[in-house]
Each structure stands twice: as C-alpha cells, then as structure tokens.
Coordinates of C-alpha atoms in Angstrom, one line a residue:
M1 CA -44.1 27.0 38.3
A2 CA -44.1 30.2 39.0
N3 CA -48.3 29.7 39.9
S4 CA -46.7 27.9 43.9
K5 CA -43.8 30.4 44.1
I6 CA -46.3 33.3 45.0
K7 CA -48.2 32.4 48.3
S8 CA -49.6 35.3 48.9
M9 CA -50.2 39.4 48.4
H10 CA -49.0 39.7 52.5
W11 CA -52.4 41.2 53.1
G12 CA -53.2 42.0 56.6
L13 CA -49.7 44.0 55.7
L14 CA -52.4 45.2 52.0
C15 CA -55.1 46.3 54.7
G16 CA -52.6 48.6 57.1
L17 CA -51.5 50.2 53.7
Y18 CA -55.5 50.9 53.1
F19 CA -57.3 51.5 56.4
G20 CA -54.3 51.7 58.8
Y21 CA -54.7 55.3 58.6
F22 CA -58.3 55.6 58.5
F23 CA -58.8 53.5 62.4
L24 CA -55.2 56.5 63.1
Y25 CA -57.6 58.7 62.2
F26 CA -60.0 57.8 64.3
V27 CA -57.5 57.3 67.7
I28 CA -56.8 61.0 66.3
M29 CA -60.0 63.0 66.3
T30 CA -60.7 61.8 69.3
V31 CA -58.0 61.7 71.1
L32 CA -57.4 65.5 70.2
G33 CA -60.7 66.1 71.6
I34 CA -62.2 67.7 68.0
Y35 CA -65.0 66.2 68.1
D36 CA -66.7 64.3 71.0
Q37 CA -67.9 60.6 70.8
G38 CA -71.5 61.1 69.5
A39 CA -69.9 62.4 66.4
M40 CA -67.0 60.6 66.1
R41 CA -69.6 57.6 65.9
D42 CA -72.1 59.9 63.4
I43 CA -68.8 59.7 61.3
S44 CA -68.3 56.4 61.2
M45 CA -71.5 55.7 60.9
S46 CA -72.1 58.2 57.7
P47 CA -71.9 55.9 54.8
F48 CA -70.2 58.7 52.8
M49 CA -68.1 56.9 55.5
I50 CA -68.8 53.5 54.6
C51 CA -68.8 54.3 51.0
S52 CA -65.2 55.2 51.4
F53 CA -64.5 52.3 53.7
F54 CA -65.1 50.0 50.3
V55 CA -63.5 51.5 47.9
N56 CA -60.4 51.2 49.5
V57 CA -61.5 47.5 49.6
I58 CA -62.4 47.7 46.0
T59 CA -59.4 49.1 44.9
M60 CA -56.9 46.7 47.4
L61 CA -58.3 43.7 45.7
I62 CA -58.6 44.6 42.7
L63 CA -55.1 46.0 42.7
N64 CA -53.5 43.1 44.6
L65 CA -55.9 40.5 42.7
R66 CA -55.0 41.3 39.6
T67 CA -50.9 41.5 40.4
K68 CA -50.9 37.8 42.2
A69 CA -53.1 36.8 38.6
I70 CA -50.7 38.1 36.3
I71 CA -47.7 37.1 37.8
Q72 CA -48.5 33.6 38.5
K73 CA -48.8 33.8 34.9
Y74 CA -44.9 33.9 34.5
D75 CA -44.0 30.5 31.9
G76 CA -41.1 31.3 31.7
S77 CA -40.6 33.8 28.1
E78 CA -38.9 36.8 27.7
E79 CA -42.8 38.5 26.8
S80 CA -43.6 36.7 30.3
L81 CA -40.5 38.5 32.2
D82 CA -41.6 41.4 30.5
K83 CA -45.4 41.2 31.0
C84 CA -44.8 40.8 34.7
N85 CA -41.9 42.9 35.6
K86 CA -44.2 45.8 34.1
R87 CA -47.2 44.9 36.9
V88 CA -44.6 45.0 39.9
K89 CA -44.1 47.3 38.9
F90 CA -47.3 49.5 38.9
I91 CA -48.6 47.5 41.8
S92 CA -45.6 48.8 43.7
S93 CA -46.5 52.7 42.2
A94 CA -50.7 51.8 42.6
N95 CA -50.6 51.0 46.6
A96 CA -48.4 54.5 47.0
V97 CA -50.6 56.0 45.0
A98 CA -54.4 54.6 45.4
P99 CA -54.2 54.9 49.8
T100 CA -52.6 58.8 49.5
V101 CA -56.1 59.4 46.6
I102 CA -58.8 57.4 48.4
S103 CA -57.5 59.6 51.8
L104 CA -58.9 62.4 50.2
L105 CA -62.5 60.7 50.6
L106 CA -61.9 61.2 54.6
P107 CA -61.9 64.1 55.4
L108 CA -64.4 65.2 52.7
S109 CA -66.4 61.9 54.7
T110 CA -66.0 64.0 57.6
N111 CA -68.1 66.9 57.2
L112 CA -70.5 65.6 54.3
A113 CA -70.7 63.5 57.4
L114 CA -71.4 66.3 60.4
D115 CA -73.6 68.2 57.9
T116 CA -76.1 65.4 57.7
V117 CA -76.9 65.8 61.0
S118 CA -76.3 69.1 61.4
R119 CA -73.1 68.9 63.5
A120 CA -70.2 71.8 63.2
S121 CA -67.3 70.6 61.6
Y122 CA -64.0 72.0 61.6
P123 CA -62.5 71.5 57.5
Y124 CA -59.0 72.3 57.9
V125 CA -58.7 70.1 60.6
S126 CA -60.2 67.0 59.3
W127 CA -58.2 67.6 56.8
F128 CA -54.9 68.1 58.1
A129 CA -56.1 65.1 60.6
A130 CA -56.5 62.8 57.7
I131 CA -53.1 64.3 55.4
G132 CA -51.8 64.0 58.4
C133 CA -52.9 60.0 59.2
L134 CA -52.4 58.5 56.0
G135 CA -48.1 60.5 56.4
I136 CA -47.7 58.0 59.9
S137 CA -49.9 55.2 58.5
A138 CA -49.8 54.5 54.9
I139 CA -46.2 55.0 54.9
F140 CA -45.3 52.6 57.8
F141 CA -47.4 49.9 56.0
Y142 CA -46.1 50.5 52.5
C143 CA -42.5 49.9 54.0
L144 CA -43.3 46.7 55.3
W145 CA -45.5 45.2 52.8
L146 CA -43.4 46.3 49.6
E147 CA -40.1 44.8 51.1
H148 CA -42.3 41.4 52.6
F149 CA -43.7 41.7 48.4
E150 CA -40.4 42.2 46.5
A151 CA -38.6 39.6 49.1
E152 CA -42.0 37.1 47.6
V153 CA -41.1 37.5 43.7
A154 CA -36.8 37.6 43.9
W155 CA -37.8 34.2 42.2
L156 CA -39.1 36.3 39.3
P157 CA -35.7 37.0 37.1
F158 CA -34.5 41.1 37.4
R159 CA -32.7 43.3 34.2
G160 CA -32.0 45.7 36.4
K161 CA -32.0 48.9 35.9
Q162 CA -35.2 48.8 33.0
D163 CA -37.2 46.7 35.4
I164 CA -36.3 49.8 38.3
K165 CA -40.4 51.7 39.1
Y166 CA -38.3 54.4 42.5
N167 CA -34.1 53.7 42.9
S168 CA -33.3 54.2 47.3
I169 CA -33.1 57.9 47.2
T170 CA -36.3 58.3 45.5
R171 CA -37.8 55.8 48.1
K172 CA -35.9 57.4 51.0
A173 CA -36.8 60.3 50.2
V174 CA -40.4 59.9 49.5
I175 CA -40.5 58.4 53.0
T176 CA -39.1 61.1 55.2
I177 CA -41.3 63.0 52.8
Y178 CA -44.6 61.5 54.1
G179 CA -43.3 61.8 57.4
C180 CA -42.1 65.4 57.3
I181 CA -45.8 66.3 56.1
G182 CA -47.7 63.4 59.1
I183 CA -46.0 66.0 61.2
I184 CA -46.4 68.3 60.3
M185 CA -50.5 67.4 59.1
L186 CA -50.9 66.5 62.8
V187 CA -49.3 69.5 64.5
Y188 CA -51.5 71.4 62.2
A189 CA -53.9 69.9 63.6
S190 CA -53.5 70.4 67.6
F191 CA -53.3 73.7 67.0
H192 CA -56.9 74.0 66.7
F193 CA -57.4 74.2 70.1
I194 CA -55.0 76.9 69.9
I195 CA -56.6 78.8 67.2
L196 CA -59.7 78.2 68.4
G197 CA -58.6 80.3 71.7
D198 CA -59.7 77.2 74.2
S199 CA -60.3 79.0 77.8
S200 CA -59.9 75.7 79.1
M201 CA -56.4 74.9 79.2
T202 CA -53.8 76.8 78.5
I203 CA -51.9 77.6 75.6
F204 CA -49.4 75.5 78.1
Q205 CA -51.4 73.1 78.8
I206 CA -52.0 72.6 75.2
F207 CA -48.2 72.1 73.8
L208 CA -47.8 69.1 76.7
R209 CA -51.4 67.7 76.6
K210 CA -52.3 67.1 73.4
I211 CA -49.1 69.2 70.4
I212 CA -46.4 67.6 72.2
P213 CA -48.3 63.8 72.0
V214 CA -48.9 64.2 68.6
S215 CA -46.0 65.3 67.1
L216 CA -43.6 63.4 69.9
F217 CA -46.0 60.4 68.5
A218 CA -45.9 61.4 64.8
L219 CA -41.6 61.8 64.9
I220 CA -41.5 58.2 66.5
M221 CA -43.2 56.2 63.3
T222 CA -41.5 58.5 60.8
V223 CA -38.3 57.3 62.8
I224 CA -39.6 53.4 62.8
D225 CA -40.3 54.2 58.6
I226 CA -37.1 55.4 58.2
V227 CA -35.5 52.9 60.7
L228 CA -37.4 50.4 59.3
V229 CA -35.6 51.2 56.1
S230 CA -32.3 51.8 56.9
N231 CA -32.7 48.1 58.4
S232 CA -33.9 47.3 55.1
D233 CA -31.0 48.7 53.5
V234 CA -28.1 47.1 57.1
K235 CA -29.9 43.6 56.3
R236 CA -28.5 44.0 52.3
N237 CA -25.1 45.6 53.2
A238 CA -24.4 42.9 55.9
R239 CA -25.8 40.3 53.4
V240 CA -23.4 41.8 50.4
L241 CA -20.4 42.5 52.8
A242 CA -20.7 39.1 53.9
M243 CA -19.9 38.3 50.4
A244 CA -17.3 40.4 49.3
E245 CA -14.9 39.2 53.3
R246 CA -15.4 35.4 51.9
I247 CA -15.0 36.4 48.3
T248 CA -11.9 38.7 49.4
N249 CA -10.7 35.7 51.3
N250 CA -10.7 33.3 47.7
D251 CA -14.2 31.9 49.1
Y252 CA -16.9 31.4 46.3
S253 CA -18.8 29.1 48.2
V254 CA -21.4 31.1 49.0
E255 CA -24.9 31.4 48.0
P256 CA -25.8 33.8 45.9
L257 CA -27.5 37.0 47.4
P258 CA -31.4 37.0 47.8
I259 CA -33.2 39.7 45.4
D260 CA -35.6 40.6 47.7
S261 CA -35.2 44.9 46.3
R262 CA -35.6 45.8 43.4
E263 CA -33.6 48.8 43.2
E264 CA -30.5 49.5 43.6
Y265 CA -29.5 46.6 45.4
G266 CA -31.3 44.5 43.8
V267 CA -29.2 45.7 40.6
L268 CA -26.5 45.1 42.6
N269 CA -26.5 42.2 43.8
T270 CA -27.8 40.8 40.6
N271 CA -24.9 41.9 39.4
L272 CA -22.5 40.6 42.5
N273 CA -23.7 37.2 42.0
K274 CA -23.1 37.0 38.1
M275 CA -20.1 38.9 39.4
V276 CA -19.3 35.5 41.8
E277 CA -20.9 32.7 39.1
Q278 CA -19.1 33.7 36.5
T279 CA -15.5 34.1 39.3
K280 CA -16.5 30.4 39.9
N281 CA -17.2 30.0 36.4
L282 CA -13.9 31.2 35.4
L283 CA -12.0 29.6 38.2
L284 CA -13.5 25.9 37.4
N285 CA -13.2 26.9 33.9
I286 CA -9.0 27.4 35.0
A287 CA -9.3 24.0 37.2
A288 CA -9.9 22.6 34.6
A289 CA -8.0 24.3 32.1
S290 CA -5.1 23.9 34.4
E291 CA -5.0 20.3 34.6
D292 CA -5.8 19.8 31.1
T293 CA -3.2 21.7 31.6
K294 CA -0.9 19.7 33.5
A295 CA -1.9 16.5 31.9
H296 CA -1.1 18.1 28.2
T297 CA 1.6 19.8 29.1
K298 CA 3.1 15.4 30.5
S299 CA 1.4 14.3 27.0
L300 CA 3.4 17.0 25.2
N301 CA 6.4 16.3 26.8
E302 CA 6.2 12.8 26.6
D303 CA 5.2 12.8 23.6
A304 CA 8.9 15.6 23.2
L305 CA 11.3 12.7 24.6
I306 CA 9.7 9.8 21.7
M307 CA 9.0 11.9 19.6
S308 CA 12.8 12.8 20.3
N309 CA 13.6 9.2 20.5
S310 CA 11.6 8.8 18.1
V311 CA 14.1 11.4 15.6
K312 CA 17.6 10.4 17.3
T313 CA 16.0 6.8 15.4
I314 CA 15.6 8.1 12.1
S315 CA 18.4 9.7 12.4
K316 CA 20.3 6.3 13.1
V317 CA 18.3 5.2 11.2
I318 CA 18.5 8.0 7.6
E319 CA 22.8 7.7 8.3
G320 CA 22.3 3.6 7.6
I321 CA 19.9 4.3 4.6
N322 CA 22.5 7.3 3.6
D323 CA 25.7 4.6 3.7
D324 CA 23.5 2.0 2.3
I325 CA 22.3 3.9 -0.7
N326 CA 26.3 4.6 -0.8
K327 CA 26.4 1.4 -0.8
Q328 CA 24.2 0.8 -3.8
A329 CA 24.9 3.6 -5.7
S330 CA 28.5 1.8 -5.7
A331 CA 27.3 -0.9 -6.8
V332 CA 24.9 0.2 -9.1
E333 CA 28.2 1.4 -10.8
E334 CA 29.9 -1.7 -10.5
T335 CA 26.5 -3.3 -11.6
N336 CA 27.0 -0.7 -14.6
E337 CA 30.5 -1.8 -15.6
T338 CA 29.1 -5.6 -15.9
V339 CA 26.3 -4.8 -18.8
R340 CA 28.7 -3.2 -20.3
S341 CA 31.1 -5.4 -20.1
M342 CA 28.1 -8.3 -20.2
Q343 CA 27.4 -6.5 -23.0
Q344 CA 30.4 -6.8 -25.0
S345 CA 30.6 -10.9 -24.2
V346 CA 26.9 -10.6 -26.0
D347 CA 29.1 -8.7 -29.3
E348 CA 31.1 -11.7 -29.1
L349 CA 28.5 -14.4 -29.2
N350 CA 26.6 -12.6 -31.8
A351 CA 30.0 -12.8 -33.9
N352 CA 30.6 -16.0 -32.7
M353 CA 27.3 -17.4 -33.8
E354 CA 27.7 -15.9 -36.9
S355 CA 31.0 -18.7 -37.2
Q356 CA 28.9 -22.0 -36.0
V357 CA 26.1 -20.3 -38.2
T358 CA 29.1 -20.7 -41.4
S359 CA 30.5 -23.5 -40.2
V360 CA 27.3 -25.9 -39.2
S361 CA 26.4 -24.5 -43.2
Q362 CA 30.4 -25.6 -44.9
S363 CA 29.2 -29.6 -42.2
S364 CA 26.3 -30.1 -44.3
S365 CA 27.7 -29.5 -47.1
A366 CA 29.7 -31.8 -45.9
V367 CA 27.8 -34.6 -44.2
E368 CA 25.1 -34.7 -47.6
Q369 CA 28.8 -35.1 -49.9
M370 CA 29.6 -37.9 -47.0
V371 CA 26.5 -39.9 -48.1
A372 CA 26.1 -38.8 -51.8
N373 CA 29.9 -41.0 -51.7
I374 CA 28.0 -43.9 -48.8
H375 CA 25.3 -44.9 -51.5
S376 CA 27.6 -44.9 -54.2
V377 CA 29.9 -47.7 -52.3
F378 CA 26.2 -49.2 -51.5
N379 CA 25.9 -49.4 -55.2
I380 CA 29.4 -50.4 -56.5
L381 CA 28.8 -52.6 -53.1
E382 CA 25.8 -54.6 -54.8
K383 CA 27.4 -54.5 -58.1
N384 CA 30.1 -56.6 -56.4
S385 CA 27.3 -59.1 -54.3
N386 CA 25.9 -59.6 -58.0
S387 CA 30.0 -60.4 -59.8
V388 CA 30.2 -62.3 -56.9
S389 CA 27.3 -64.3 -57.4
S390 CA 28.3 -65.0 -60.6
L391 CA 31.8 -66.4 -59.4
T392 CA 29.0 -68.5 -57.5
T393 CA 27.7 -69.8 -60.6
A394 CA 30.8 -70.3 -62.2
A395 CA 31.9 -72.3 -59.5
Q396 CA 28.9 -74.4 -59.2
I397 CA 29.3 -75.1 -63.8
G398 CA 33.4 -74.1 -63.5
Q399 CA 33.6 -78.3 -63.6
A400 CA 32.0 -77.9 -66.5
A401 CA 35.1 -76.7 -68.4
V402 CA 38.4 -75.2 -67.3
K403 CA 39.0 -73.0 -69.9
E404 CA 35.7 -71.1 -68.9
A405 CA 37.3 -71.6 -65.8
V406 CA 40.3 -69.8 -66.6
A407 CA 38.7 -67.3 -68.4
S408 CA 36.0 -66.6 -65.2
A409 CA 39.1 -66.9 -63.4
Q410 CA 41.0 -63.8 -65.1
T411 CA 37.6 -62.2 -65.0
I412 CA 37.8 -62.9 -60.9
L413 CA 41.3 -61.2 -61.3
D414 CA 39.7 -58.7 -63.0
A415 CA 37.1 -57.8 -60.7
S416 CA 39.7 -59.0 -57.7
K417 CA 41.2 -55.5 -58.4
F418 CA 38.2 -53.3 -58.4
L419 CA 37.4 -54.9 -55.4
Q420 CA 40.1 -53.5 -53.6
E421 CA 39.5 -50.3 -55.3
A422 CA 36.1 -50.7 -52.9
A423 CA 38.0 -52.3 -50.4
A424 CA 39.8 -48.7 -50.2
I425 CA 37.5 -46.6 -50.6
V426 CA 35.2 -48.4 -47.6
Q427 CA 37.8 -47.8 -45.5
S428 CA 39.3 -44.4 -46.9
I429 CA 34.9 -43.3 -46.2
A430 CA 35.7 -45.0 -42.6
G431 CA 38.3 -42.7 -42.0
Q432 CA 36.1 -39.5 -43.2
T433 CA 33.1 -40.5 -41.1
N434 CA 34.8 -41.4 -38.2
L435 CA 37.0 -37.1 -38.8
L436 CA 33.5 -35.9 -39.4
S437 CA 32.3 -37.5 -37.0
M438 CA 35.1 -36.2 -34.3
N439 CA 34.7 -32.8 -35.8
A440 CA 30.2 -33.6 -34.9
A441 CA 31.1 -34.3 -31.1
I442 CA 32.9 -31.2 -30.7
E443 CA 30.3 -29.3 -31.9
A444 CA 28.0 -30.9 -30.7
A445 CA 30.0 -29.7 -27.3
H446 CA 30.4 -26.0 -28.7
A447 CA 26.7 -26.3 -29.0
G448 CA 26.9 -27.3 -25.4
E449 CA 22.6 -28.9 -23.8
A450 CA 21.0 -28.2 -27.8
G451 CA 23.8 -30.1 -29.6
Q452 CA 23.5 -32.9 -27.3
G453 CA 21.2 -35.0 -29.2
F454 CA 24.2 -34.5 -32.4
S455 CA 26.5 -36.2 -29.8
V456 CA 25.0 -39.0 -29.2
V457 CA 23.7 -39.3 -33.7
A458 CA 28.3 -37.9 -33.6
D459 CA 29.2 -41.1 -31.4
E460 CA 27.3 -43.1 -33.6
I461 CA 28.5 -42.4 -36.4
R462 CA 32.0 -43.6 -35.4
K463 CA 31.3 -46.7 -34.0
L464 CA 29.6 -47.2 -37.3
S465 CA 33.2 -46.0 -39.2
A466 CA 34.8 -48.3 -37.1
Q467 CA 33.2 -51.1 -38.3
S468 CA 32.9 -50.0 -41.8
S469 CA 36.7 -49.8 -41.3
Q470 CA 36.6 -53.4 -39.6
Q471 CA 34.7 -54.9 -42.7
G472 CA 37.1 -52.7 -45.0
A473 CA 39.7 -54.6 -43.7
S474 CA 38.5 -58.1 -43.5
I475 CA 36.5 -57.2 -47.9
K476 CA 41.0 -56.2 -48.2
K477 CA 42.2 -59.6 -46.7
Q478 CA 39.9 -61.2 -48.7
I479 CA 40.0 -59.8 -51.9
V480 CA 43.9 -60.8 -51.9
E481 CA 43.5 -63.8 -50.5
L482 CA 40.8 -64.5 -53.4
R483 CA 43.6 -63.2 -55.9
K484 CA 46.4 -65.7 -54.2
N485 CA 43.6 -68.5 -55.0
I486 CA 43.4 -67.1 -58.7
Q487 CA 46.7 -66.8 -59.1
L488 CA 47.5 -69.3 -58.1
V489 CA 43.9 -71.0 -60.5
S490 CA 46.2 -69.6 -62.5
D491 CA 49.6 -70.5 -61.8
N492 CA 47.9 -74.6 -61.9
T493 CA 45.2 -75.5 -64.4
N494 CA 45.8 -78.8 -63.0
K495 CA 44.3 -78.8 -59.9
V496 CA 41.2 -76.3 -60.8
Q497 CA 39.5 -79.1 -60.2
Q498 CA 41.0 -79.7 -56.6
T499 CA 40.2 -76.1 -55.3
F500 CA 37.3 -75.8 -57.1
F501 CA 34.9 -76.6 -53.7
N502 CA 37.6 -74.4 -51.9
I503 CA 37.1 -71.9 -54.5
Y504 CA 33.1 -72.5 -53.9
E505 CA 33.3 -72.1 -50.4
L506 CA 35.3 -68.5 -50.6
S507 CA 32.6 -67.3 -53.3
E508 CA 29.8 -68.4 -50.2
T509 CA 31.6 -67.0 -47.7
V510 CA 32.8 -63.4 -50.6
R511 CA 28.7 -63.5 -50.9
N512 CA 28.4 -63.5 -47.3
Q513 CA 30.8 -60.8 -46.3
E514 CA 29.7 -58.6 -48.4
Q515 CA 25.9 -58.7 -48.0
V516 CA 27.1 -57.8 -43.9
V517 CA 29.2 -55.3 -45.4
V518 CA 25.9 -54.2 -47.3
A519 CA 23.8 -54.1 -44.6
A520 CA 26.4 -52.0 -43.1
M521 CA 26.4 -50.1 -45.7
Q522 CA 22.5 -49.3 -45.5
E523 CA 23.2 -48.8 -41.7
Q524 CA 26.0 -46.3 -42.0
E525 CA 23.4 -44.4 -45.0
A526 CA 20.6 -44.4 -42.6
G527 CA 23.1 -42.9 -39.9
S528 CA 24.9 -40.7 -42.1
T529 CA 21.1 -39.8 -43.1
Q530 CA 20.3 -39.3 -39.6
V531 CA 24.0 -37.1 -39.1
L532 CA 22.4 -34.8 -41.3
Q533 CA 19.1 -33.9 -40.3
G534 CA 20.9 -33.8 -37.6
I535 CA 23.4 -31.2 -38.7
Q536 CA 19.8 -29.6 -40.3
Q537 CA 18.5 -29.3 -37.4
I538 CA 22.3 -28.0 -35.2
N539 CA 22.2 -25.0 -38.2
G540 CA 17.8 -24.4 -37.9
I541 CA 18.6 -23.8 -34.6
T542 CA 22.2 -22.2 -34.2
N543 CA 19.8 -19.6 -37.1
E544 CA 17.5 -19.1 -34.5
S545 CA 20.2 -19.0 -31.5
K546 CA 21.8 -16.2 -33.5
D547 CA 18.2 -14.3 -34.0
K548 CA 17.8 -14.7 -29.3
T549 CA 22.2 -14.0 -29.4
T550 CA 20.2 -11.1 -30.9
T551 CA 17.5 -10.2 -29.3
I552 CA 19.7 -10.2 -25.7
L553 CA 22.5 -7.8 -27.7
E554 CA 19.2 -5.4 -27.8
G555 CA 18.0 -6.0 -24.5
T556 CA 21.2 -5.3 -23.5
L557 CA 21.8 -2.4 -24.5
G558 CA 18.2 -1.6 -22.5
I559 CA 19.6 -3.1 -19.2
S560 CA 22.6 -0.4 -20.2
Q561 CA 20.7 2.6 -20.4
K562 CA 18.2 1.4 -17.4
M563 CA 21.1 1.0 -15.7
D564 CA 22.8 4.5 -16.5
N565 CA 18.7 5.9 -15.4
L566 CA 19.3 4.1 -12.2
K567 CA 21.8 5.4 -12.0
N568 CA 21.3 8.8 -12.7
A569 CA 18.1 8.6 -9.6
T570 CA 20.5 6.6 -7.6
D571 CA 22.7 9.1 -7.6
K572 CA 20.1 12.1 -6.7
I573 CA 18.3 10.1 -4.3
V574 CA 22.0 10.1 -2.5
E575 CA 21.9 13.8 -2.8
G576 CA 19.1 14.0 -1.3
M577 CA 19.0 11.3 2.0
N578 CA 22.2 14.0 2.5
Q579 CA 19.2 16.9 3.4
I580 CA 16.9 14.7 4.8
S581 CA 19.4 14.0 7.0
T582 CA 20.5 17.8 7.8
D583 CA 16.5 18.4 8.4
S584 CA 16.8 16.1 11.0
Q585 CA 18.9 17.0 12.4
T586 CA 17.2 20.5 12.3
I587 CA 14.2 18.1 14.0
N588 CA 16.0 16.7 16.3
Q589 CA 17.4 20.2 17.4
E590 CA 13.0 21.6 17.6
T591 CA 12.3 18.3 19.0
E592 CA 14.9 19.7 22.7
S593 CA 14.0 23.0 22.4
S594 CA 9.4 21.6 22.1
I595 CA 11.2 19.7 25.2
A596 CA 12.2 22.6 26.6
N597 CA 8.8 25.0 26.4
A598 CA 7.1 21.6 27.6
E599 CA 9.0 21.6 30.9
K600 CA 8.2 25.2 31.2
C601 CA 4.6 25.0 30.3
S602 CA 4.1 22.3 33.1
E603 CA 6.7 24.4 35.7
S604 CA 3.2 27.5 35.3
A605 CA 0.6 24.8 34.3
R606 CA 2.0 23.9 38.2
H607 CA 2.1 27.4 39.4
L608 CA -1.5 28.3 38.1
D609 CA -2.8 24.7 40.2
E610 CA -1.0 26.0 42.8
Q611 CA -2.8 29.6 42.5
V612 CA -6.5 28.6 41.6
T613 CA -6.3 25.8 44.6
K614 CA -6.2 29.0 47.3
F615 CA -9.7 29.4 45.8
K616 CA -12.7 27.6 47.1
I617 CA -15.4 26.9 44.4

C-alpha cells in the first residue's frame, strides 16, 4: 500500500531549504562585516527574527505533513490518483514559493530588531543579502529535495503531461534566474563598503576581500546548483541511452526506467517503459503466434495431406460407386424387363385360372351326375337283393311245386337279364369313375399344393372303381352262370330236384355277393360324395386363386410403375454421381493447392521464428 511506500519527506533537505538561507544570511552579514557581532546577536535574539524562524517551521511542517498524509491515503482509484498527483504538483511549487515569501521576513526582522535597540541599519543591504542568500542556498537544497522526493514517489502512477507542474526548461530557467539573482544581490551587498566610502580599505582591497570572495562563493554555489540539475539529467540520459542501446541490440529484457522525475524525462521514461513493455508483449505474442502458426501450419499440412488422401480415396470410392450405380442401372433395367415379363405371365395365369374355374365347374357337374348314377345303381342293387331273397324263398318252397319252380326259373331268367344289365351298368360306372379319377388326378397336379388332398381322393376313387369293375365282372359271371342253371332248369325239369340244392347254395352266394356289391356301392357313393365335396372345395380355392391372381396382377402393374420410377431415380443418381466425381477432382486440385500454401506458410512461420529469436525478451 502507499502508506508503506512513502517513508519520509526528506526532512533534512527540507530544513536546509527552509533554514539554510537563514544561517547563510547571518554568515554573509558577519563575514562581510555589515554589522558587528553585538548587532548580529541582537538581530538573532530579537522576537521578530524568532517569529520569522517559527513561521518557517510551521509552514514547512503544515505543507509537508499534509502532503504526506494525502499521499499515504492513495488507494489505487482514479480519483485518489488524481488527488495525489495534484498534491505532488502543489508541494513541488509550495516548497519553492514558501521559502521565497518567508525570506522577505528576514530583512524586515533585521531592520525592526536594529530599530528596537537603536542601532544603525542598512535596509537595502539586508534586502540584498537576504535575497542573495535565498538564491544561493534555497535553490541548492530545493534541487536536492525535489530529486529525492520525486524518486520517493516514483511508485505513484505518472500520467504524463497532465501531471507536470514545471517542465525541464522552466526548472533550469528558474534555477539559473535564482542563481543569477543570488550572485547579483550578494555582489550588491558587497558594494556597501564602496558606497559608504570606508577609508580603512582601498577599493582594490574591498574587491579583493569582500566583493570577489562573495561573488566567487555565489558563482560556485550557482554552478553547483546547475551541475546538480545537469547531473540528474545526465544520469537519466545515461539510463535512457543504456536502454536504447540494449533495445538496439534486440535486448528487451531491460528493467523499466524509474519515474524519478515528474517532467519531460518522466514522460519520456513512462513512454519508453510503455514502448518496451508493449514491444516485449508484441514480441512475446509474435513468438507465441509464431509457435502457434508453426503448430497450426504443421497440423494444417498434416490435415491437408490427410484430406488429400481422403479426397483421393473418396474419388476412388466415388468411381466405384459410379460403376456400381451404372451396374445398378443395368440391373434395374433388367429387373424392369423381368417385371414386365412377370406381368405377362400373370396375365396368362389369370386367363388360365379363369379356364380352370370353368373346368372345375364342369368336373363338379360330372361328379354330381356320377353320384346320381351310383345312387340309381344302388337302388337297382337293392331290388336285386330283394329278388335274390325271393329266389331263396322260392328255392326253399320249390320242392313243393315244380311248375312253380319252372315259373320261378322263368322269372329268374327274366330277372337275370336285368341283373346282367345292372352288372354292365356297374362296369360302365366303374369305367366312368376311373376316367373321372384320372381327370381329378390331372387337375390336382395342375392345382399344385392346393390339389394334394384332391389327388388322394382321386386315388381312392380309382381304387374303388377298380374294385367296382371287379365286382361287376364277378356279378356278370355269376349272372351268366345263373342263366345257364336257369336254362338247365328250363330244359330239364326232371333234374330240378337234384339241382335244387345247388340253386339254393347259388342263391345264397348271389345274396352274399349282392351284399358285397351293395356295400361297395355304398362306399363308392360315400367316396363320390367326398369327391364332390373336394371338387367344390377346389372350385372355391380356384375362385380365391383367381381373386389373388387378380390382386397379383394389380400389384405387378404397381411394381412395374415403381420400377419405372426407380429407373428414373437411378438415372438421376448416375447424373449426380458424375457431378460428384467432377467436384471431387476439383476438391483434390484445391487440396493440393492448400498443401502448397501450407508449406509456404510453414516456411514463413520458420522465417518469422528466426527473426523473433534474435530478440532477447
């Protein structure tokens, strides 16, 4: 904090500034012999002189203690800085003006003190001596105090011209003027003896003993004052030149110049410090930027190489994709043709399904007719069964009447004709059933998986047809045999009795065969019914297949349209891929140009780094 930075106001130099001309005044007045020792004692002990002395003390303490208190309250704020700098300017002027004003009390007190003790006084000599001593002594101590004080408050920020009270030329002019006035005033005071016409000394002696020593003393003191000021300037110039020389040698590691002068040199040092600091920061930033540039350039170069390789890879991939797109376009064209062919096939399948529906409807009608025929045969067989039962009954009672046997034989002969016709019908039905089963098997093969069940039914019908054919053949054979027996009965009535038993057995056999035939016909009827149901199911499935075929046809038309859209889109993709391929080649060229620029940038960064390393920071 500021409280610990300003330790003193250099009170010894301030005492020399405020009281040095007092003591020098008494010395000069005594050495010159203006007043004798008694008069000088009366002057120094007079209340007027004592009051003048205390005015000096009080003025010095008030001005400088107040200044110290104000400066110690500096808190870093702009308001506080402004207040402190104004106080520094004020105290620099006040410590020059106050002794000058107070010094006027010195000859006044001298004259009043001599008048009080009724001694002769020389007012003009006192004035000349007092002003001369002030010019010789005060300016000497003021120069020393100001130099030390400004160095003491060097920590206080110096803002330049606004904080300057007196510039360097003004200070030197004031010092020169004060010195000249001091010399002139002291020389005038020395001429007192010539003016009085002192007979004890010649004019030459007066010059040799009085005027020349005083003049030399005043001149030496003035020269010392000028040397002090000039020496301070020389030291400041030496620091500036040393800094300038190091800066010329690119060495910016110099320490900041102290702001120990609040005039042009202070402004110069402040600006030089700012310039060095800004240049140092600039060089540091340039060095950092150079490092960053090198790193970024290296990264950019690497990225450019990677991007170049990536672009080349992308170009190859794009070429591969372009080839694949072209192949895809060909495949789409082929697929489009295939879809069109599939559409034609579906059209033909739809027509075939309509034909199949018609064929299945016809097959269903045929099977219904076959079932009706089987039912008719079954009725006939039932009648035959009744006839065989009657034959058996007749055989049992045939022994009672031969005529009735002959008549019954004739009746049986007549009935056998119907049996033969029934057997023929059965064989015919069996043949038709076999033909139907073959047709059913063919249609089942056409129907594919949906016709597998119907194929099984067709196989069963074919087996039943074979059995029916065998049974019909067997019935026919039995009927032929029966006709032979009946004919034999008709031809040989006498042998009826002998063959009656055979007729009875044959009747039983016929009845058993009739039962087998009836059972077979029942099974055939049931199988035909199942075949009819299967055909009806096939008819339903065929109708559903026809509907699905129609749906497939509609879907195929939609697929064909979408394939056309896909072909158009593929053509656009091919065109876009060709454009992308062209752009990728352009990007590749630009990337190679970027790599060249990155290499140039890297070379510039290396050159910049070489230039920056020449500076010492």
